[in-house]
Coordinates of C-alpha atoms and ligand atoms in Angstrom, one line a residue:
M1 CA -24.2 29.7 8.3
S2 CA -27.5 29.6 6.3
A3 CA -29.1 26.3 5.5
R4 CA -28.4 27.0 1.9
G5 CA -24.8 27.7 2.5
T6 CA -24.4 24.4 4.3
E7 CA -26.1 22.6 1.5
T8 CA -23.8 24.2 -1.1
M9 CA -20.7 23.1 0.9
E10 CA -22.1 19.6 1.2
V11 CA -22.7 19.4 -2.5
N12 CA -19.1 20.6 -3.2
H13 CA -17.7 18.0 -0.9
A14 CA -19.8 15.3 -2.5
E15 CA -18.7 16.5 -5.9
L16 CA -15.0 16.5 -4.8
R17 CA -15.3 13.0 -3.4
Q18 CA -16.8 11.9 -6.7
W19 CA -14.1 13.5 -8.6
C20 CA -11.4 11.9 -6.5
H21 CA -13.2 8.6 -7.1
E22 CA -13.1 9.1 -10.9
L23 CA -9.5 10.1 -11.0
P24 CA -7.4 7.2 -12.2
K25 CA -5.0 6.4 -9.4
V26 CA -1.7 4.6 -8.8
E27 CA -1.3 2.7 -5.4
L28 CA 2.3 2.1 -4.4
H29 CA 2.0 1.2 -0.7
A30 CA -0.7 -1.3 0.1
H31 CA -0.3 -4.3 2.4
L32 CA -2.4 -7.4 1.5
N33 CA -3.4 -8.4 5.0
G34 CA -4.0 -4.8 6.0
S35 CA -6.5 -4.6 3.1
I36 CA -8.9 -7.3 4.2
R37 CA -12.5 -6.3 4.0
D38 CA -14.3 -5.9 7.4
S39 CA -17.0 -8.2 6.2
T40 CA -14.5 -10.9 5.4
L41 CA -12.6 -10.4 8.6
L42 CA -15.8 -10.8 10.7
E43 CA -16.7 -14.0 8.7
L44 CA -13.2 -15.4 9.4
V45 CA -13.4 -14.5 13.1
K46 CA -16.7 -16.3 13.4
H47 CA -15.4 -19.4 11.6
H48 CA -12.3 -19.6 13.8
G49 CA -14.2 -18.7 16.9
D50 CA -16.7 -21.5 16.2
N51 CA -13.7 -23.9 15.8
G52 CA -12.3 -22.8 19.2
V53 CA -9.1 -21.3 17.6
L54 CA -9.7 -17.9 19.1
I55 CA -12.2 -16.1 21.3
S56 CA -14.5 -14.2 18.9
K57 CA -15.6 -11.6 21.5
D58 CA -12.0 -10.5 22.2
V59 CA -11.1 -10.2 18.5
E60 CA -14.3 -8.3 17.8
Q61 CA -13.3 -5.8 20.5
M62 CA -9.8 -5.5 18.9
I63 CA -11.4 -4.9 15.5
L64 CA -13.6 -2.1 17.0
E65 CA -10.4 -0.4 18.2
K66 CA -8.4 -1.2 15.0
G67 CA -5.8 1.2 13.8
T68 CA -6.0 3.6 16.8
S69 CA -2.3 3.2 17.7
L70 CA 0.7 1.5 16.2
G71 CA 0.8 -1.0 19.0
K72 CA -2.8 -2.0 18.4
C73 CA -2.1 -2.4 14.7
F74 CA 0.5 -5.0 15.3
E75 CA -1.6 -6.8 17.9
L76 CA -4.3 -7.1 15.3
F77 CA -1.9 -8.1 12.5
A78 CA -0.9 -11.1 14.6
V79 CA -4.6 -12.1 14.8
Y80 CA -5.0 -11.4 11.0
H81 CA -2.2 -13.9 10.4
V82 CA -3.9 -16.6 12.4
L83 CA -7.2 -15.9 10.5
A84 CA -5.9 -15.6 7.0
T85 CA -2.8 -17.8 6.6
D86 CA -4.2 -20.7 4.7
H87 CA -4.1 -21.1 0.9
E88 CA -7.8 -20.6 0.3
T89 CA -8.0 -17.5 2.5
V90 CA -4.9 -15.9 1.0
K91 CA -6.4 -16.5 -2.5
R92 CA -9.7 -14.9 -1.3
I93 CA -8.3 -11.8 0.3
T94 CA -6.0 -11.2 -2.7
K95 CA -9.0 -11.4 -5.1
E96 CA -11.1 -9.1 -2.9
A97 CA -8.3 -6.6 -2.4
V98 CA -7.7 -6.2 -6.2
E99 CA -11.4 -6.0 -6.9
D100 CA -11.7 -3.2 -4.3
F101 CA -8.8 -1.2 -5.6
A102 CA -10.1 -1.5 -9.2
A103 CA -13.6 -0.4 -8.0
D104 CA -11.9 2.6 -6.6
N105 CA -10.5 3.4 -10.1
C106 CA -7.0 2.4 -9.2
I107 CA -5.2 1.6 -12.5
Y108 CA -1.9 0.3 -11.1
L109 CA -1.6 -1.5 -7.8
E110 CA 1.7 -2.5 -6.3
L111 CA 0.5 -4.9 -3.7
R112 CA 2.9 -6.0 -1.0
T113 CA 2.8 -9.0 1.3
T114 CA 5.0 -11.0 3.6
P115 CA 5.4 -14.6 2.3
K116 CA 4.6 -16.8 5.3
K117 CA 5.3 -20.3 6.4
N118 CA 2.5 -22.2 8.1
E119 CA 3.6 -25.8 8.7
A120 CA 0.2 -26.8 10.1
K121 CA -1.4 -25.9 6.7
G122 CA 1.5 -27.2 4.6
M123 CA 2.3 -23.7 3.6
T124 CA 5.7 -22.5 2.5
K125 CA 6.7 -19.0 1.4
R126 CA 6.4 -20.1 -2.2
S127 CA 3.0 -21.8 -1.8
Y128 CA 1.8 -18.7 0.0
M129 CA 2.8 -16.6 -3.0
D130 CA 1.2 -19.2 -5.4
A131 CA -2.0 -18.6 -3.5
V132 CA -1.6 -14.9 -4.0
I133 CA -1.2 -15.5 -7.8
D134 CA -4.3 -17.8 -7.7
G135 CA -6.2 -14.9 -6.1
L136 CA -5.1 -12.6 -9.0
K137 CA -6.3 -15.2 -11.5
A138 CA -9.7 -15.4 -9.7
V139 CA -10.5 -11.7 -10.1
D140 CA -13.5 -11.4 -12.2
T141 CA -14.8 -7.8 -12.0
V142 CA -11.9 -6.3 -13.9
D143 CA -9.1 -7.4 -16.3
V144 CA -5.8 -7.9 -14.4
D145 CA -2.5 -7.4 -16.1
L146 CA 0.3 -9.3 -14.3
C147 CA 3.8 -9.4 -15.7
G148 CA 2.6 -8.1 -19.1
C149 CA -0.1 -10.7 -19.7
E150 CA -3.8 -10.5 -19.0
L151 CA -5.0 -13.0 -16.4
T152 CA -8.7 -12.7 -16.9
N153 CA -10.6 -13.1 -20.2
K154 CA -12.5 -10.1 -21.4
K155 CA -16.1 -11.0 -20.8
N156 CA -17.9 -11.3 -24.2
G157 CA -14.9 -9.5 -25.8
D158 CA -16.0 -6.3 -24.0
R159 CA -13.1 -3.8 -24.7
R160 CA -14.5 -1.2 -22.3
R161 CA -14.0 -3.5 -19.3
K162 CA -11.8 -1.9 -16.7
K163 CA -8.2 -3.0 -16.4
I164 CA -5.8 -2.9 -13.5
F165 CA -2.1 -3.5 -13.6
V166 CA -1.0 -5.5 -10.5
R167 CA 2.6 -5.9 -9.5
L168 CA 3.8 -7.5 -6.3
L169 CA 6.4 -6.6 -3.7
L170 CA 7.6 -9.2 -1.2
S171 CA 7.8 -7.8 2.3
I172 CA 10.5 -8.7 4.8
N173 CA 9.2 -8.5 8.3
R174 CA 11.6 -6.6 10.6
N175 CA 11.5 -9.4 13.1
E176 CA 12.9 -12.0 10.6
E177 CA 16.3 -13.5 10.9
T178 CA 18.8 -12.7 8.1
S179 CA 18.3 -16.2 6.6
A180 CA 14.5 -15.9 6.4
A181 CA 14.9 -12.3 4.9
T182 CA 17.3 -13.6 2.3
E183 CA 14.9 -16.5 1.5
T184 CA 12.3 -13.9 0.7
V185 CA 14.7 -12.0 -1.6
N186 CA 15.5 -15.2 -3.4
L187 CA 11.8 -16.0 -3.8
A188 CA 11.2 -12.5 -5.3
M189 CA 14.0 -13.2 -7.8
E190 CA 12.5 -16.6 -8.6
M191 CA 9.1 -14.9 -9.2
K192 CA 10.3 -12.0 -11.3
D193 CA 8.5 -13.4 -14.3
M194 CA 5.3 -13.7 -12.2
G195 CA 4.7 -10.0 -11.5
V196 CA 7.1 -9.6 -8.5
V197 CA 8.9 -6.3 -8.9
G198 CA 10.6 -5.5 -5.6
I199 CA 11.2 -5.8 -1.9
D200 CA 9.7 -4.0 1.0
L201 CA 10.9 -3.8 4.6
S202 CA 8.0 -3.5 7.1
G203 CA 6.7 -4.8 10.4
D204 CA 6.5 -3.5 14.0
P205 CA 9.1 -0.6 14.0
T206 CA 9.8 -1.2 17.7
V207 CA 11.3 -4.6 17.1
G208 CA 14.1 -6.0 14.9
Q209 CA 17.5 -4.7 14.1
W210 CA 18.6 -3.0 10.9
D211 CA 21.9 -4.9 10.8
T212 CA 20.0 -8.2 10.8
V213 CA 18.1 -7.4 7.6
L214 CA 20.7 -5.3 5.8
P215 CA 22.5 -8.3 4.2
A216 CA 19.3 -9.4 2.6
L217 CA 18.6 -5.9 1.3
E218 CA 22.1 -5.7 -0.1
H219 CA 21.5 -9.0 -1.7
A220 CA 18.3 -7.6 -3.3
R221 CA 20.3 -4.7 -4.6
K222 CA 22.9 -7.0 -6.1
L223 CA 20.2 -8.9 -7.9
G224 CA 18.7 -5.7 -9.3
L225 CA 15.5 -5.8 -7.2
P226 CA 14.3 -2.3 -6.2
V227 CA 13.7 -1.8 -2.5
T228 CA 11.3 0.3 -0.4
L229 CA 11.7 0.7 3.3
H230 CA 9.3 1.7 6.1
C231 CA 11.2 4.6 7.7
G232 CA 10.6 6.8 10.7
E233 CA 7.4 5.4 12.1
V234 CA 9.1 5.8 15.5
R235 CA 11.9 8.0 16.5
N236 CA 15.1 6.0 15.8
S237 CA 17.8 8.4 14.5
K238 CA 20.4 5.7 14.1
E239 CA 18.2 3.5 12.0
I240 CA 16.8 6.4 9.9
Q241 CA 20.3 7.5 9.1
A242 CA 21.3 3.9 8.1
M243 CA 18.2 3.7 5.9
L244 CA 19.2 7.0 4.2
D245 CA 22.8 5.6 3.8
F246 CA 21.3 2.6 2.1
N247 CA 19.5 5.0 -0.3
P248 CA 16.6 2.8 -1.4
Q249 CA 14.4 3.4 -4.5
R250 CA 11.6 4.6 -2.3
L251 CA 10.7 5.2 1.4
G252 CA 7.4 4.8 3.2
H253 CA 6.0 7.1 5.9
V254 CA 9.2 9.2 6.9
C255 CA 7.2 10.7 9.8
L256 CA 9.7 11.3 12.6
L257 CA 12.9 12.5 11.0
A258 CA 15.2 14.9 12.8
E259 CA 15.9 18.2 10.9
E260 CA 19.3 17.0 9.4
D261 CA 17.8 13.7 8.2
W262 CA 14.9 15.6 6.7
E263 CA 17.3 17.7 4.7
R264 CA 19.3 14.6 3.7
L265 CA 16.1 12.9 2.5
K266 CA 15.3 15.9 0.3
S267 CA 18.8 16.2 -1.1
L268 CA 18.8 12.4 -1.9
I269 CA 15.5 13.0 -3.7
I270 CA 14.1 9.5 -2.6
P271 CA 10.4 9.3 -3.6
V272 CA 8.1 9.0 -0.5
E273 CA 5.0 6.9 -0.1
I274 CA 2.6 9.2 2.0
C275 CA 0.0 7.5 4.1
L276 CA -2.1 10.3 5.6
T277 CA -4.9 8.4 7.3
S278 CA -2.6 5.7 8.6
N279 CA -0.2 8.3 10.2
I280 CA -3.1 10.2 11.9
M281 CA -5.0 7.1 13.1
T282 CA -1.9 5.6 14.6
Q283 CA -1.1 8.9 16.2
T284 CA 2.3 8.9 14.6
I285 CA 1.4 12.5 13.5
P286 CA -0.9 14.3 16.0
L287 CA -2.9 16.4 13.5
I288 CA -3.2 16.4 9.7
E289 CA -2.3 20.1 9.7
Y290 CA 1.2 19.1 10.9
H291 CA 1.7 16.3 8.4
H292 CA 5.0 16.5 6.5
F293 CA 3.1 16.0 3.2
A294 CA 2.7 19.8 3.1
D295 CA 6.5 20.5 3.4
L296 CA 7.4 17.8 0.9
Y297 CA 4.8 18.9 -1.6
K298 CA 5.9 22.5 -1.3
S299 CA 9.5 21.5 -1.9
K300 CA 8.4 19.6 -5.0
H301 CA 9.8 16.4 -3.5
P302 CA 8.7 13.2 -5.4
L303 CA 5.8 11.6 -3.5
S304 CA 2.7 9.6 -4.0
L305 CA -0.5 9.3 -1.9
C306 CA -1.1 5.7 -0.6
T307 CA -3.5 3.8 1.6
D308 CA -1.1 1.6 3.6
D309 CA -4.0 -0.7 5.0
T310 CA -7.4 0.1 3.6
G311 CA -9.1 -2.5 5.9
L312 CA -7.3 -1.5 9.1
F313 CA -7.8 2.2 8.6
S314 CA -11.2 2.0 6.8
T315 CA -9.9 4.1 3.9
T316 CA -9.6 4.1 0.1
L317 CA -7.1 5.7 -2.2
S318 CA -9.9 8.2 -3.4
N319 CA -10.3 9.1 0.3
E320 CA -6.6 9.8 0.6
Y321 CA -6.8 12.2 -2.4
Y322 CA -9.9 13.8 -0.9
K323 CA -8.2 14.3 2.4
A324 CA -5.1 15.9 0.8
A325 CA -7.4 18.2 -1.1
V326 CA -9.4 19.5 1.9
S327 CA -6.4 19.5 4.3
F328 CA -3.8 21.1 2.1
G329 CA -6.0 23.0 -0.4
L330 CA -5.0 21.1 -3.5
G331 CA -7.0 21.8 -6.6
K332 CA -8.0 19.3 -9.2
E333 CA -5.1 20.0 -11.5
E334 CA -2.7 19.5 -8.7
M335 CA -4.3 16.2 -7.7
F336 CA -4.3 15.1 -11.3
K337 CA -0.6 15.8 -11.5
L338 CA 0.1 14.1 -8.2
A339 CA -1.6 10.9 -9.4
Q340 CA 0.0 11.1 -12.9
E341 CA 3.5 11.6 -11.4
A342 CA 3.2 8.6 -9.1
V343 CA 3.6 6.5 -12.3
N344 CA 7.3 7.6 -12.4
F345 CA 8.0 6.0 -9.0
A346 CA 6.4 2.6 -9.7
F347 CA 8.7 -0.4 -9.9
A348 CA 7.0 -1.7 -13.1
N349 CA 8.9 -1.6 -16.4
E350 CA 8.8 1.2 -19.0
D351 CA 6.1 -0.4 -21.1
V352 CA 3.7 -0.4 -18.2
K353 CA 4.6 3.2 -17.4
K354 CA 4.0 4.3 -21.0
H355 CA 0.6 2.6 -20.9
L356 CA -0.3 4.3 -17.7
A357 CA 0.9 7.7 -18.9
Q358 CA -1.3 7.2 -21.9
V359 CA -4.3 6.6 -19.7
Y360 CA -3.7 10.0 -18.0
E361 CA -3.4 11.7 -21.4
E362 CA -6.7 10.2 -22.6
V363 CA -8.6 11.1 -19.4
K364 CA -7.2 14.6 -18.9
A365 CA -9.6 16.5 -21.1
R366 CA -12.6 14.8 -19.6
I367 CA -11.7 15.1 -16.0
L368 CA -10.1 18.5 -15.8
Ligands
LIG1 C1 4.8 -1.2 9.3 C2 3.1 -2.5 8.4 C3 2.2 -1.4 8.5 O1 2.4 -8.6 4.7 O2 0.8 -9.9 6.1 N1 2.5 -3.5 7.9 N2 4.4 -2.4 8.8 N3 4.0 -0.2 9.5 C4 2.7 -0.2 9.1 N4 1.9 0.9 9.3 C5 0.7 0.8 10.0 N5 1.1 -1.8 8.0 C6 1.2 -3.1 7.6 O3 0.4 -7.4 5.6 C7 0.4 -7.1 6.9 C8 1.8 -6.8 7.4 O4 2.3 -5.6 6.7 C9 3.1 -4.9 7.6 C10 3.2 -5.6 8.9 O5 4.3 -6.5 8.9 C11 1.9 -6.5 8.9 O6 2.0 -7.7 9.6 P1 1.0 -8.8 5.0 O7 0.1 -9.1 3.8

């Protein structure tokens, strides 16, 4: 290939990346602790290392290998929870995560997190969530809409300032007991007027029993809280079938489904949160060419591109769109439609969806 040819390709890729950045995007699957900035993480490691809570060198090595297998992810999450589970740090990582998504032109962020107890820090599940809300209030690079009201004042009345809608999902960790999972569902209900819009089931897919969390998920359904489940990150037919039987509002990942479960997913038309980088980095899917995005997209199955853990996988939502474009040959109109349609699968109310739909209408002529 001539030097000129190489140059042209590079320019096109740079232009495509820029376009993906400018595209207004909707994020439906982002874990708070998975979205911690590297710089913040290293600062926290140093602080806790200096205080003798952990051995900095070991953690730094784990961070170097971060995200390279599902097992390593969950080892690291255990460390993140030691580093980040105090009120001030929860507030800080929430503020930073929202600012990072907004800087990436994300207009709607459904941020999920597992409410945690930390007796040593006087933390309850509720006070953990209060710290998350404090983090949202502390955002100052962008206006934040939480539960229909703006949390940040427009600087100097600047009406052109960026705005991001943030809604929260409370995650149940798969290793929780039924009572702890139910407590999380009740907390979500208690915080419905504070931007909480649903429940997620996540955590290490090799631990925990579906039957243990099912009563809490059924309780959520009775209370009218939408549910999304991490599904098929490991091969577990029985559990995958039980999840399809539950028929949640959305499913995350759906990587390792047997043929009949795959057909069932399609016939149930359950919207899927696709996390390309996450699935490749954790080696859940061996190569992006084999990713089930292609089949779901071709079948016009409802789906949305998501990051999962921006920090852990060193990605952004723009990068996920860029990856989809280069790996599956999507054009700009197709990517625009993908982003626009993700609005339909958000757990936010119709007013928010109308507002988001309007943003896409307004930006369409300029961006396409
Ligand atoms: C399953 C995941 C996950 O809740 O502490 N989490 N669960 N599969 C994944 N794919 C790699 N990525 C993140 O955020 C971190 C928690 O989210 C879940 C895990 O339970 C992890 O501990 P929060 O804010």
